[in-house]
């Protein structure tokens, strides 16, 4: 079993039941030499129980991969093909893939599509939160400088102000201190 990411005519193995060698996670191939290119081009499941007895008898993927049976389906994220999920072997199957086999692969692709979409969603939120934190830090800094000046001037004015405007300046001072608290929070 192989989960791939396909973009820019490349076939990158994201995860695989193959631990080392060809088609292990992290390996990259030319998409045009894989069975998965048919899945990507058709945006549909491809089923080949015996390559010799299929429409793919002369397909370049047989020679390039050595695989003789294949079942694979597209992984879709937000309406776009992310890659494929496929199962294959270097010998033909004695029996055709069953309806249950096909439904199993379909369910897995839907589940994997959902999980990848969720991961991308959370990554997007994380990036947005980082930007928001950066913005709020800059904003707080840019507001704090003139605010400190306004607080200082208000304190001086309170010390020298006639009694008739002390109440007004006290309200201004309280408001400025409240703004400072909000910025700190």
Short mmCIF file of C-alpha atoms in Angstrom, two decimals:
data_model
loop_
_atom_site.label_atom_id
_atom_site.label_comp_id
_atom_site.label_asym_id
_atom_site.label_seq_id
_atom_site.Cartn_x
_atom_site.Cartn_y
_atom_site.Cartn_z
CA UNK A 1 0.00 0.00 0.00
CA UNK A 2 1.24 3.46 -0.94
CA UNK A 3 -0.06 6.96 -0.20
CA UNK A 4 1.31 9.47 -2.69
CA UNK A 5 1.37 13.17 -3.29
CA UNK A 6 1.23 14.05 -6.97
CA UNK A 7 2.14 17.50 -8.25
CA UNK A 8 4.16 18.95 -11.09
CA UNK A 9 4.38 15.55 -12.81
CA UNK A 10 6.01 13.98 -9.76
CA UNK A 11 4.90 11.06 -7.69
CA UNK A 12 6.13 11.42 -4.11
CA UNK A 13 5.58 8.55 -1.69
CA UNK A 14 4.18 10.11 1.49
CA UNK A 15 3.67 6.84 3.35
CA UNK A 16 4.05 3.22 2.42
CA UNK A 17 3.84 -0.30 3.74
CA UNK A 18 7.21 -0.74 2.01
CA UNK A 19 9.85 0.18 4.59
CA UNK A 20 12.99 0.42 2.42
CA UNK A 21 13.90 0.63 -1.24
CA UNK A 22 11.61 1.50 -4.10
CA UNK A 23 8.29 3.07 -3.11
CA UNK A 24 9.35 3.58 0.51
CA UNK A 25 8.22 6.83 2.11
CA UNK A 26 10.14 9.83 0.79
CA UNK A 27 11.00 8.42 -2.63
CA UNK A 28 10.02 10.42 -5.72
CA UNK A 29 9.26 9.17 -9.24
CA UNK A 30 8.14 10.53 -12.58
CA UNK A 31 4.33 10.45 -12.44
CA UNK A 32 4.14 9.58 -16.14
CA UNK A 33 5.72 6.18 -15.44
CA UNK A 34 3.30 5.14 -12.70
CA UNK A 35 -0.09 3.46 -12.64
CA UNK A 36 -1.28 6.36 -10.51
CA UNK A 37 -1.10 8.76 -13.44
CA UNK A 38 -4.28 7.11 -14.74
CA UNK A 39 -6.00 7.76 -11.40
CA UNK A 40 -4.88 11.39 -11.47
CA UNK A 41 -5.83 11.93 -15.13
CA UNK A 42 -9.24 10.29 -14.77
CA UNK A 43 -9.85 11.42 -11.19
CA UNK A 44 -11.27 7.96 -10.63
CA UNK A 45 -10.36 4.57 -9.24
CA UNK A 46 -8.27 2.32 -11.50
CA UNK A 47 -8.48 -1.45 -11.11
CA UNK A 48 -6.09 -3.86 -12.80
CA UNK A 49 -6.24 -7.45 -11.57
CA UNK A 50 -4.01 -8.80 -14.34
CA UNK A 51 -2.16 -6.28 -16.49
CA UNK A 52 -1.74 -8.80 -19.34
CA UNK A 53 -5.52 -9.15 -19.64
CA UNK A 54 -6.39 -5.47 -19.31
CA UNK A 55 -6.51 -2.30 -21.35
CA UNK A 56 -3.14 -1.53 -19.74
CA UNK A 57 -1.31 -4.53 -21.26
CA UNK A 58 1.18 -2.24 -23.04
CA UNK A 59 1.27 0.52 -20.45
CA UNK A 60 4.64 2.09 -19.62
CA UNK A 61 3.89 1.61 -15.92
CA UNK A 62 4.22 -2.18 -16.30
CA UNK A 63 7.80 -1.87 -17.46
CA UNK A 64 8.74 1.04 -15.21
CA UNK A 65 7.26 -0.41 -11.99
CA UNK A 66 7.15 -4.15 -12.64
CA UNK A 67 3.63 -4.23 -11.16
CA UNK A 68 1.08 -6.60 -12.62
CA UNK A 69 -1.95 -5.77 -10.47
CA UNK A 70 -3.09 -2.46 -9.06
CA UNK A 71 -6.03 -0.82 -7.37
CA UNK A 72 -5.82 2.88 -6.65
CA UNK A 73 -8.06 5.87 -6.04
CA UNK A 74 -7.60 9.63 -5.86
CA UNK A 75 -7.12 11.54 -2.63
CA UNK A 76 -9.04 14.82 -2.97
CA UNK A 77 -8.55 17.88 -0.81
CA UNK A 78 -10.83 20.88 -1.32
CA UNK A 79 -11.89 19.65 -4.77
CA UNK A 80 -8.30 19.18 -5.97
CA UNK A 81 -6.37 15.95 -6.37
CA UNK A 82 -3.74 15.69 -3.65
CA UNK A 83 -2.45 12.29 -4.71
CA UNK A 84 -3.43 8.64 -4.63
CA UNK A 85 -3.86 5.66 -2.39
CA UNK A 86 -3.00 2.41 -4.08
CA UNK A 87 -2.32 -1.25 -3.48
CA UNK A 88 -0.32 -3.29 -5.95
CA UNK A 89 1.78 -6.39 -6.51
CA UNK A 90 4.36 -7.59 -9.00
CA UNK A 91 2.24 -10.63 -9.91
CA UNK A 92 -1.32 -10.72 -11.22
CA UNK A 93 -4.21 -11.61 -8.93
CA UNK A 94 -5.81 -14.99 -9.30
CA UNK A 95 -9.22 -13.36 -8.82
CA UNK A 96 -10.49 -9.93 -9.81
CA UNK A 97 -10.74 -7.27 -7.14
CA UNK A 98 -14.15 -7.58 -5.52
CA UNK A 99 -16.75 -4.90 -4.89
CA UNK A 100 -15.73 -5.07 -1.21
CA UNK A 101 -12.09 -4.44 -2.17
CA UNK A 102 -13.15 -1.39 -4.15
CA UNK A 103 -15.38 -0.06 -1.37
CA UNK A 104 -12.57 -0.57 1.13
CA UNK A 105 -10.16 1.52 -0.96
CA UNK A 106 -12.87 4.16 -1.49
CA UNK A 107 -13.53 4.42 2.26
CA UNK A 108 -9.82 4.69 3.01
CA UNK A 109 -9.36 7.45 0.44
CA UNK A 110 -12.27 9.39 1.91
CA UNK A 111 -10.89 8.99 5.42
CA UNK A 112 -7.35 9.96 4.37
CA UNK A 113 -8.71 12.95 2.40
CA UNK A 114 -10.55 14.11 5.51
CA UNK A 115 -7.49 13.70 7.74
CA UNK A 116 -5.17 15.55 5.34
CA UNK A 117 -7.74 18.35 4.92
CA UNK A 118 -8.02 18.66 8.71
CA UNK A 119 -4.24 18.81 9.06
CA UNK A 120 -4.02 21.53 6.40
CA UNK A 121 -6.85 23.41 8.10
CA UNK A 122 -5.06 23.36 11.46
CA UNK A 123 -1.79 24.40 9.83
CA UNK A 124 -3.58 27.36 8.24
CA UNK A 125 -5.07 28.34 11.60
CA UNK A 126 -1.65 28.04 13.22
CA UNK A 127 -0.11 30.33 10.61
CA UNK A 128 -2.94 32.83 11.02
CA UNK A 129 -2.51 32.77 14.80
CA UNK A 130 1.22 33.40 14.45
CA UNK A 131 0.51 36.37 12.17
CA UNK A 132 -2.10 37.67 14.60
CA UNK A 133 0.35 37.37 17.51
CA UNK A 134 2.99 39.22 15.50
CA UNK A 135 0.51 41.92 14.49
CA UNK A 136 -0.79 42.37 18.04
CA UNK A 137 2.79 42.66 19.34
CA UNK A 138 3.62 45.35 16.79
CA UNK A 139 0.34 47.14 17.43
CA UNK A 140 0.82 47.04 21.20
CA UNK A 141 4.33 48.42 20.84
CA UNK A 142 3.23 51.18 18.45
CA UNK A 143 0.35 52.20 20.73
CA UNK A 144 2.29 51.93 23.99
CA UNK A 145 4.87 54.60 23.06
CA UNK A 146 2.42 57.49 22.46
CA UNK A 147 0.21 56.18 25.29
CA UNK A 148 3.10 56.45 27.76
CA UNK A 149 3.61 60.01 26.64
CA UNK A 150 -0.09 60.81 27.08
CA UNK A 151 -0.11 59.24 30.57
CA UNK A 152 2.96 61.25 31.57
CA UNK A 153 1.58 64.54 30.30
CA UNK A 154 -1.77 63.86 32.02
CA UNK A 155 -0.01 63.17 35.35
CA UNK A 156 1.91 66.45 35.08
CA UNK A 157 -1.27 68.30 34.13
CA UNK A 158 -3.09 66.80 37.13
CA UNK A 159 -0.40 68.11 39.48
CA UNK A 160 -0.65 71.66 38.11
CA UNK A 161 -4.29 71.83 37.02
CA UNK A 162 -6.84 74.10 38.63
CA UNK A 163 -9.55 72.31 40.61
CA UNK A 164 -12.12 72.97 37.87
CA UNK A 165 -10.52 70.54 35.40
CA UNK A 166 -9.04 67.93 37.79
CA UNK A 167 -12.15 65.71 37.43
CA UNK A 168 -11.82 65.79 33.65
CA UNK A 169 -8.11 65.02 33.74
CA UNK A 170 -8.74 62.20 36.25
CA UNK A 171 -11.21 60.61 33.82
CA UNK A 172 -8.64 60.98 31.02
CA UNK A 173 -5.98 59.41 33.25
CA UNK A 174 -8.28 56.51 34.17
CA UNK A 175 -9.11 55.92 30.50
CA UNK A 176 -5.45 55.96 29.50
CA UNK A 177 -4.61 53.49 32.28
CA UNK A 178 -7.46 51.26 31.11
CA UNK A 179 -6.05 51.35 27.57
CA UNK A 180 -2.64 50.37 28.96
CA UNK A 181 -4.23 47.40 30.77
CA UNK A 182 -5.97 46.31 27.57
CA UNK A 183 -2.71 46.46 25.62
CA UNK A 184 -0.93 44.44 28.30
CA UNK A 185 -3.72 41.83 28.26
#
